Short mmCIF file of C-alpha atoms in Angstrom, two decimals:
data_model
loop_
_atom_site.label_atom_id
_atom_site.label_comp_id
_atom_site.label_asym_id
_atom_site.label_seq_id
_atom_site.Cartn_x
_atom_site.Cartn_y
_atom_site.Cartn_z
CA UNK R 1 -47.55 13.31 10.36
CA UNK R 2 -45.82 15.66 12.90
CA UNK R 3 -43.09 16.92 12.35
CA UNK R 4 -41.40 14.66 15.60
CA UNK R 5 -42.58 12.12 13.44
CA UNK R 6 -41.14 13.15 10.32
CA UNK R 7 -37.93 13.90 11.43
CA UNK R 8 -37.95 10.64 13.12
CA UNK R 9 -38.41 8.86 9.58
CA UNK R 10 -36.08 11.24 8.08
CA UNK R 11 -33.22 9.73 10.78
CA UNK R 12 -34.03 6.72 9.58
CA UNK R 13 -32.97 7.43 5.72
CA UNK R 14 -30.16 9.95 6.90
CA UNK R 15 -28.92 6.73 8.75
CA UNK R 16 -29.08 4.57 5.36
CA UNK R 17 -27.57 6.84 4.09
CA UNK R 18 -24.60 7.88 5.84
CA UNK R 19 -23.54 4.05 6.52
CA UNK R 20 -23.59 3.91 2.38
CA UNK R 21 -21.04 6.70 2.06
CA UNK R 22 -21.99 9.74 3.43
CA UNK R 23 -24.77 12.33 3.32
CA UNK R 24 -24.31 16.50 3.42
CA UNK R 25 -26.71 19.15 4.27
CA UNK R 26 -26.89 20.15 0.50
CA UNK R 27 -28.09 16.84 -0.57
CA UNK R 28 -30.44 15.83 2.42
CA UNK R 29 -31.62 19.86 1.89
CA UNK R 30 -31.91 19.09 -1.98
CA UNK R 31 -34.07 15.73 -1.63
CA UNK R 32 -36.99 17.51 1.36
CA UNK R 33 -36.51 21.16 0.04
CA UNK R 34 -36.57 22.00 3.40
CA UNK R 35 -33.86 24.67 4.81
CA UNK R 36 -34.19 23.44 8.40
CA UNK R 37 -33.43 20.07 7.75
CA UNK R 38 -29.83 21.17 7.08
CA UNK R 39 -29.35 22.50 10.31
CA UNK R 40 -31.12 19.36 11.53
CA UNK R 41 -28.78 17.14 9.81
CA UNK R 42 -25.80 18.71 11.05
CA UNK R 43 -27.07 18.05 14.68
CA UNK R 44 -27.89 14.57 13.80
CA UNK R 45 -24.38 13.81 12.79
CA UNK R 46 -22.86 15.53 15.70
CA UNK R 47 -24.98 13.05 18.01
CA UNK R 48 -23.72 9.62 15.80
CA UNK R 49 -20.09 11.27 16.10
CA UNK R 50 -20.56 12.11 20.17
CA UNK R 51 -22.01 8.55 20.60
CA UNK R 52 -19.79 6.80 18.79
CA UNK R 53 -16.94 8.13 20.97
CA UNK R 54 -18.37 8.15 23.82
CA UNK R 55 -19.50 4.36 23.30
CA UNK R 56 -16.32 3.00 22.05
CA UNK R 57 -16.96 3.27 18.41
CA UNK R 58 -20.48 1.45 18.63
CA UNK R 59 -23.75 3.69 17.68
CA UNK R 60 -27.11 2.13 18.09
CA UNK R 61 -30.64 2.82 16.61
CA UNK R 62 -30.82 3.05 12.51
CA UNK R 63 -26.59 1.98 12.87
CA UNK R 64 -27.01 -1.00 15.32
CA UNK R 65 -24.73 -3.86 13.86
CA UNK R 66 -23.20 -1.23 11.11
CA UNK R 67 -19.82 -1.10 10.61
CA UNK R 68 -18.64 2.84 10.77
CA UNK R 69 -16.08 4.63 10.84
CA UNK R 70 -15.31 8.19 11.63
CA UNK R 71 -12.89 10.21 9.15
CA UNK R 72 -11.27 13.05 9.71
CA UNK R 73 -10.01 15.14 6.89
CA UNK R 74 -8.48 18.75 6.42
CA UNK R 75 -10.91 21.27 4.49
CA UNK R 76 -9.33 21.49 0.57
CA UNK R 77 -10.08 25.32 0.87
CA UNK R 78 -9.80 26.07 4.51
CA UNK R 79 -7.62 23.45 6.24
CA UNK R 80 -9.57 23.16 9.06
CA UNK R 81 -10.97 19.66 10.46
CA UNK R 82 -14.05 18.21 9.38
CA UNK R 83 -15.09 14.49 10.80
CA UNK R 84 -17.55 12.69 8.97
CA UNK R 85 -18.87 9.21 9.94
CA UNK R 86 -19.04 6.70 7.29
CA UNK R 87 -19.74 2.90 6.78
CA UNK R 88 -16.87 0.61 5.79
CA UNK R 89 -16.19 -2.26 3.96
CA UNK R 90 -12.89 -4.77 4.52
CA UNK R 91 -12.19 -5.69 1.03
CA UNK R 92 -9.19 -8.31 -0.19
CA UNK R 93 -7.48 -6.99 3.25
CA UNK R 94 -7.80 -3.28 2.09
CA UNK R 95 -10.67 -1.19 4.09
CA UNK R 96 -12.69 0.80 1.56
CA UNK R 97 -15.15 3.99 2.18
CA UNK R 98 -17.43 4.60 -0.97
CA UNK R 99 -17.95 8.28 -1.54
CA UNK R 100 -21.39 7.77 -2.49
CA UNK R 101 -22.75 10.49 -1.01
CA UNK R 102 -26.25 8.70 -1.15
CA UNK R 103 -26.35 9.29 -5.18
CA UNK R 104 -26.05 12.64 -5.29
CA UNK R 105 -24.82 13.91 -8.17
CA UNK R 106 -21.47 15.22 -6.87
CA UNK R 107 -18.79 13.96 -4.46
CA UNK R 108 -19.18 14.52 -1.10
CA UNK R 109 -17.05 17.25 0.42
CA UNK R 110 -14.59 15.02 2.29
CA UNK R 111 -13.98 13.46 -1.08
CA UNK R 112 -12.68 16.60 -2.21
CA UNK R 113 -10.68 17.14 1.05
CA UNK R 114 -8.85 13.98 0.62
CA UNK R 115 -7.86 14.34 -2.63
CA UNK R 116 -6.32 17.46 -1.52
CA UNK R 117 -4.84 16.39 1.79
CA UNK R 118 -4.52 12.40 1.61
CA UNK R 119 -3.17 11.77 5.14
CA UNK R 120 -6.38 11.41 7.69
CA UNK R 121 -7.34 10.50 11.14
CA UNK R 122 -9.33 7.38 11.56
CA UNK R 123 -11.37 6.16 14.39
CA UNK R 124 -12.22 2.77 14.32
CA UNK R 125 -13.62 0.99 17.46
CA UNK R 126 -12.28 2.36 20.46
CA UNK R 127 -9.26 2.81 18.04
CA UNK R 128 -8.01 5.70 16.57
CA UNK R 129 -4.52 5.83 13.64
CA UNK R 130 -3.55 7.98 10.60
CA UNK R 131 -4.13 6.79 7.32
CA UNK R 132 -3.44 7.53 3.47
CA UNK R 133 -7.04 8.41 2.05
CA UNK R 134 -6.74 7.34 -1.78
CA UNK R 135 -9.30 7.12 -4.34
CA UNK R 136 -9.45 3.04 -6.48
CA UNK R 137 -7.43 3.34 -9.73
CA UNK R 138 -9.75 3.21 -12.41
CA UNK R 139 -8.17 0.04 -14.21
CA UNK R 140 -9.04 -1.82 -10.61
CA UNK R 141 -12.34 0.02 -9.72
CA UNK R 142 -14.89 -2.27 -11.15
CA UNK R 143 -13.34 -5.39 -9.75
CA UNK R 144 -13.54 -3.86 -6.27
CA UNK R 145 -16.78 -2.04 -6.90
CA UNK R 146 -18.53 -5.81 -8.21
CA UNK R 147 -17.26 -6.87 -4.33
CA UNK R 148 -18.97 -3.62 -2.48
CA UNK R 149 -22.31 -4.06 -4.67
CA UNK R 150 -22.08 -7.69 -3.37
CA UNK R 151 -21.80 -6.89 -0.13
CA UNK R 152 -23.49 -3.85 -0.25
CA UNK R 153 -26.86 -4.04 -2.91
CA UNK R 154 -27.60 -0.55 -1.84
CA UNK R 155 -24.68 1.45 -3.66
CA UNK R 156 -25.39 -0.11 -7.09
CA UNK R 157 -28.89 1.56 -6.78
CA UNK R 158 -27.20 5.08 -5.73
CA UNK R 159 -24.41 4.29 -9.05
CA UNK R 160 -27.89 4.29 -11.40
CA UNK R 161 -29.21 7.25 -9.37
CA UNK R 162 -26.44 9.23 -10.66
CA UNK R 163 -23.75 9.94 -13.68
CA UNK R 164 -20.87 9.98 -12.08
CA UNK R 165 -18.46 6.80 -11.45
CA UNK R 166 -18.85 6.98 -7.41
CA UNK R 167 -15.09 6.69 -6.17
CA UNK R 168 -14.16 3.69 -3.47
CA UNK R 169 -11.55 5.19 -1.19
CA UNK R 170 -8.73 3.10 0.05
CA UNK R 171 -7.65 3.93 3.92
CA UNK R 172 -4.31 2.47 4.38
CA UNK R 173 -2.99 2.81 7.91
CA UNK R 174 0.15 4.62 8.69
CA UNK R 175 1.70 2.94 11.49
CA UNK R 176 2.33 4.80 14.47
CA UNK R 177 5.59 6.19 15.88
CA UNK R 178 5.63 4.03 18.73
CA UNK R 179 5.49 1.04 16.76
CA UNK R 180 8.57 1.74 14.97
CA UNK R 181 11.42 0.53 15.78
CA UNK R 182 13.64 4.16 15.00
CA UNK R 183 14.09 6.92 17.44
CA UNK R 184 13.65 9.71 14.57
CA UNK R 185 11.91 9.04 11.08
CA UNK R 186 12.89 10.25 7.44
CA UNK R 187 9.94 12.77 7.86
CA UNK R 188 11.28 14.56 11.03
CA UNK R 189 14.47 15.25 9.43
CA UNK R 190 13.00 16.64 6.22
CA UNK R 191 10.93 18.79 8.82
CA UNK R 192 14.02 19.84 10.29
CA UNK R 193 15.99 20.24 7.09
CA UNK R 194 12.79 22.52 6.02
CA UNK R 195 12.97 24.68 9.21
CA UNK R 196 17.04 25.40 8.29
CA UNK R 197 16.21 26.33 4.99
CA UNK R 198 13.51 28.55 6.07
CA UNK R 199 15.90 30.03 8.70
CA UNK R 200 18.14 30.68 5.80
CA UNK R 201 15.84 32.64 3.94
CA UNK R 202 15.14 34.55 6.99
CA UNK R 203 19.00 35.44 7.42
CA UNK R 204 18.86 36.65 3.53
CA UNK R 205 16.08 38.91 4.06
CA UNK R 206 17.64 40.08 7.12
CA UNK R 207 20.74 41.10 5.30
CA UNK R 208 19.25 42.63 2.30
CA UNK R 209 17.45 44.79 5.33
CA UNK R 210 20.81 46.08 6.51
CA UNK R 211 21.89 46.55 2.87
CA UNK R 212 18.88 48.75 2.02
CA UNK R 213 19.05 50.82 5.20
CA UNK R 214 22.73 51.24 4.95
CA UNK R 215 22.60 52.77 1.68
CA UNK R 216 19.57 55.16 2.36
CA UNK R 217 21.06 58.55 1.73
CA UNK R 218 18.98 59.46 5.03
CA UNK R 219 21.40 57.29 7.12
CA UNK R 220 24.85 59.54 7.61
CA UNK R 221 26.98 55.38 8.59
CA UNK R 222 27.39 53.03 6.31
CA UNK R 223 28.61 49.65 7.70
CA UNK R 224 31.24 48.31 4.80
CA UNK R 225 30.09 47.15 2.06
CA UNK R 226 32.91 44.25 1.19
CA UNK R 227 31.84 42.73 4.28
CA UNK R 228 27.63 42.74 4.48
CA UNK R 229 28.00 41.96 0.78
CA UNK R 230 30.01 38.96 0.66
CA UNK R 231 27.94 37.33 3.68
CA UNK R 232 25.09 38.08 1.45
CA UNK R 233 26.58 36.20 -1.62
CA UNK R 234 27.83 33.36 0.77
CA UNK R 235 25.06 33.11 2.69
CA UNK R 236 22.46 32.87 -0.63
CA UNK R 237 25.00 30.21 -2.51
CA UNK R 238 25.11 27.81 0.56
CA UNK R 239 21.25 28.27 0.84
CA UNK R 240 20.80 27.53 -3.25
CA UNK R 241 22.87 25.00 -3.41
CA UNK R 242 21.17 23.58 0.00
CA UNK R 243 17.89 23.48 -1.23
CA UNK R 244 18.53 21.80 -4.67
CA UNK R 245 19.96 19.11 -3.00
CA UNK R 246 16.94 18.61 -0.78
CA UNK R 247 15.03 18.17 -3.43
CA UNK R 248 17.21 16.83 -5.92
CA UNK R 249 17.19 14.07 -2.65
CA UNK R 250 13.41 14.24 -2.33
CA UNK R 251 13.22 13.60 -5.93
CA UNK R 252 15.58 10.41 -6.55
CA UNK R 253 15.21 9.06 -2.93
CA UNK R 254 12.69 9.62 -0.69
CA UNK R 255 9.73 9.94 -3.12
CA UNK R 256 10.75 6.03 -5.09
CA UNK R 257 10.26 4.66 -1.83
CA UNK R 258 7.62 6.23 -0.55
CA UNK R 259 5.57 5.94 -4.22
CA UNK R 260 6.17 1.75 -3.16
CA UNK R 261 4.98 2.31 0.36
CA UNK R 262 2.28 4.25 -0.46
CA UNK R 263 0.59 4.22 -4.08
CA UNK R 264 -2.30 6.37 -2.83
CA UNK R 265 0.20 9.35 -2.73
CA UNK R 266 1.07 9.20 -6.58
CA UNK R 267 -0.85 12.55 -7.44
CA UNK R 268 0.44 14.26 -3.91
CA UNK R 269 4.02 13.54 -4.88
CA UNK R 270 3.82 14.49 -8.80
CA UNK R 271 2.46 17.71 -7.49
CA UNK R 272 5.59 17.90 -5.11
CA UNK R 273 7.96 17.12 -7.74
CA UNK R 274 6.39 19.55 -10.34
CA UNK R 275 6.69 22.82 -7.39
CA UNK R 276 10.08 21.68 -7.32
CA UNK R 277 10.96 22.97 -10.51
CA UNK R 278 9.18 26.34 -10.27
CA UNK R 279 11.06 26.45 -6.90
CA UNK R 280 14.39 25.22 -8.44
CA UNK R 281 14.13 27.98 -11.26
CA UNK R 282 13.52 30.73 -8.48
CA UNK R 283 16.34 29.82 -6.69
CA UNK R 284 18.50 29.98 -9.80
CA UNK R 285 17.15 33.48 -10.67
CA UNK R 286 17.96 34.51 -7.16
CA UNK R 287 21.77 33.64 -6.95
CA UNK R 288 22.05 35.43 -10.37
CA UNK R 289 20.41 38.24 -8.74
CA UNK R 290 22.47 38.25 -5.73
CA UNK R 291 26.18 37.08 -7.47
CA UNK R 292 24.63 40.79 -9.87
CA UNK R 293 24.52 42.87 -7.41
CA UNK R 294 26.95 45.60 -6.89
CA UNK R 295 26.43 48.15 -4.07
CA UNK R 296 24.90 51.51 -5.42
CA UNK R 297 24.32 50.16 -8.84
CA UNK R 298 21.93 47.41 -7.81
CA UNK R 299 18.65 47.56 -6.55
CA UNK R 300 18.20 45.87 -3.36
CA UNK R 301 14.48 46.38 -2.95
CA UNK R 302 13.65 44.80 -5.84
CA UNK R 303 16.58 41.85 -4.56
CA UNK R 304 14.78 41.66 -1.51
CA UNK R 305 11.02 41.57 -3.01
CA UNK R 306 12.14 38.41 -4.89
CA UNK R 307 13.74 36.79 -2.20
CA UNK R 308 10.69 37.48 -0.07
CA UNK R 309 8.17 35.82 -2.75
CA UNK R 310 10.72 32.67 -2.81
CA UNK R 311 10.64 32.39 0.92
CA UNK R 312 6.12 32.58 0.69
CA UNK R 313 6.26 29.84 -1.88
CA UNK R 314 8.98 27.71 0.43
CA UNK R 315 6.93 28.12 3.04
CA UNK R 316 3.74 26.88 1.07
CA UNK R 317 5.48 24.13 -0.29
CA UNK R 318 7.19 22.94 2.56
CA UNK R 319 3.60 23.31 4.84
CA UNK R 320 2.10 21.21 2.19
CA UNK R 321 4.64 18.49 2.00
CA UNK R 322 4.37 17.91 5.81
CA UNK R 323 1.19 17.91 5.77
CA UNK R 324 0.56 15.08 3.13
CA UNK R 325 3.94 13.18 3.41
CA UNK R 326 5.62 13.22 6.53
CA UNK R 327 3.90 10.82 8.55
CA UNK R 328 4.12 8.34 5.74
CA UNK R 329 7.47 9.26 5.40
CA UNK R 330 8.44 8.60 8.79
CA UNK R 331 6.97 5.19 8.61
CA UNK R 332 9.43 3.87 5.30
CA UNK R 333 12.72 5.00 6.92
CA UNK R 334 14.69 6.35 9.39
CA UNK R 335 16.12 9.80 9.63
CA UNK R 336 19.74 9.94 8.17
CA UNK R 337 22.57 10.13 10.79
CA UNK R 338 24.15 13.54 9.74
CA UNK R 339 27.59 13.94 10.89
#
């Protein structure tokens, strides 16, 4: 057979297979041992992806009649975008994406993207939304799985090709801003109220800057200390006290609701709530710090080197919580009017 030929046959499968949950390089590398196929499959699925935009969602060939999808989730590790086309199912009004990854005996890789960042781009049709990517709950998995398998024969033969229980992923649609019926949502101001606290910080670190380059014995002025000093210990109680009662807010409000809205988000917000306890007891160690420190006697270097760690992991946290809640967030309420 040549290898035209081959390849041709191979499209065939690769097609089978990626409207039954997905295939990757590794596997489609693993099953014909052959290196080049990889690079060969990646082209492959960049021509289903350009078609199937540039055809209003429809791909023909192996796919004609198929319902697909294409997903777009952020790499776990890197963050960058990776679109993978899959086949759907619409199941009890829910649509489902089975992360079968043709049998293979681990999840695919946008599996593991999902689970780490939940909220997705979907293009369905000519149509294109953000969505809440969320694995079954076990204690309802093999009621939905007995209505894929009845729909879909072929995934009960990759479930005996393999060991592990192949997840069904729920996509549940965010709706869009501009059919909401609120100028600003709950997730823009938590943005905003993330971008003051982070300015805060900033304005800490800027002080304990002046403080430690006042007091080098290098520098013959030394700007009073009653004044830099008591900014510094106003400045860190209004930011303390400002973020525990964003997330004391986060914790009692905003996450109840959006845990209703959005039960796909369960692990995302324990996760949330958990950082906000290491984040909680940092704060508290730095206001003892700074209400501690008295010029010449305290060390301001070592003030300023825990103040700086503080702001990485507020920065971290509050990156990650946008990036997994905010839409979703935006969709539940609207943002607070703040007099």
């Amino acid at each position: 057979m040549s290898g035209l030929l081959l390849w041709t046959e191979r499209r065939v499968l690769v097609a089978d297979r990626v409207k039954h949950g997905d295939v990757e390089p590794g596997y489609f590398m693993t099953v014909h041992n052959q290196p080049d196929d990889v690079e060969a499959f990646r082209r492959f699925q960049h021509e289903v992806i350009d078609e199937f935009r540039g055809n209003g969602g429809v791909v023909g060939g192996a796919f004609d009649g198929s319902d697909l999808l294409l997903l777009t989730s952020l790499g776990a590790r890197t963050g960058r975008a990776h679109t993978t086309p899959l086949g759907y199912l619409d199941i009890d009004e829910r649509r489902v994406v089975i992360a079968s990854a043709g049998g293979s005996s681990r999840n695919p890789d946008w599996f593991h993207n999902i689970t780490a960042n939940p909220t997705v781009t979907i293009e369905a049709g000519s149509e294109t939304y953000r969505a809440v990517a969320s694995a079954v709950p076990a204690d309802d998995r093999d009621a939905v799985w007995a209505q894929v398998t009845a729909r879909e024969p072929g995934y009960a033969e990759y479930q005996r090709n393999t060991t592990r229980h192949i997840p069904i992923v729920v996509l549940q649609r965010i709706p869009a801003a501009t059919e909401l019926d609120r100028a600003r949502g709950l997730g823009e101001f938590i943005v905003e109220v993330h971008r003051w606290l982070s300015a805060e910080l900033i304005g800490l670190l800027e002080q304990l800057d002046h403080i430690i380059a006042s007091e080098d014995t290098s520098t013959p002025i030394i700007p009073p200390e009653r004044d830099i000093h008591t900014q510094l210990r106003a400045h860190c109680l209004t930011f303390c006290e400002a973020l525990e009662l964003h997330h004391d807010g986060e914790d009692a409000g905003a996450f109840p609701l959006l845990a209703d809205s959005y039960p796909g988000l369960a692990p995302t917000l324990k996760r949330l709530s958990d950082e906000h306890i290491v984040v909680a007891r940092a704060g508290r160690e730095i206001r003892e710090l700074v209400e501690a420190y008295r010029p010449r006697h305290g060390d301001p270097g070592e003030l300023r080197r825990r103040i700086a760690e503080l702001a990485a992991t507020l920065e971290a946290h509050f990156a990650y919580e946008e990036r997994t809640i905010a839409e979703a967030l935006d969709s539940i309420a609207p943002a607070p009017t703040v007099e």
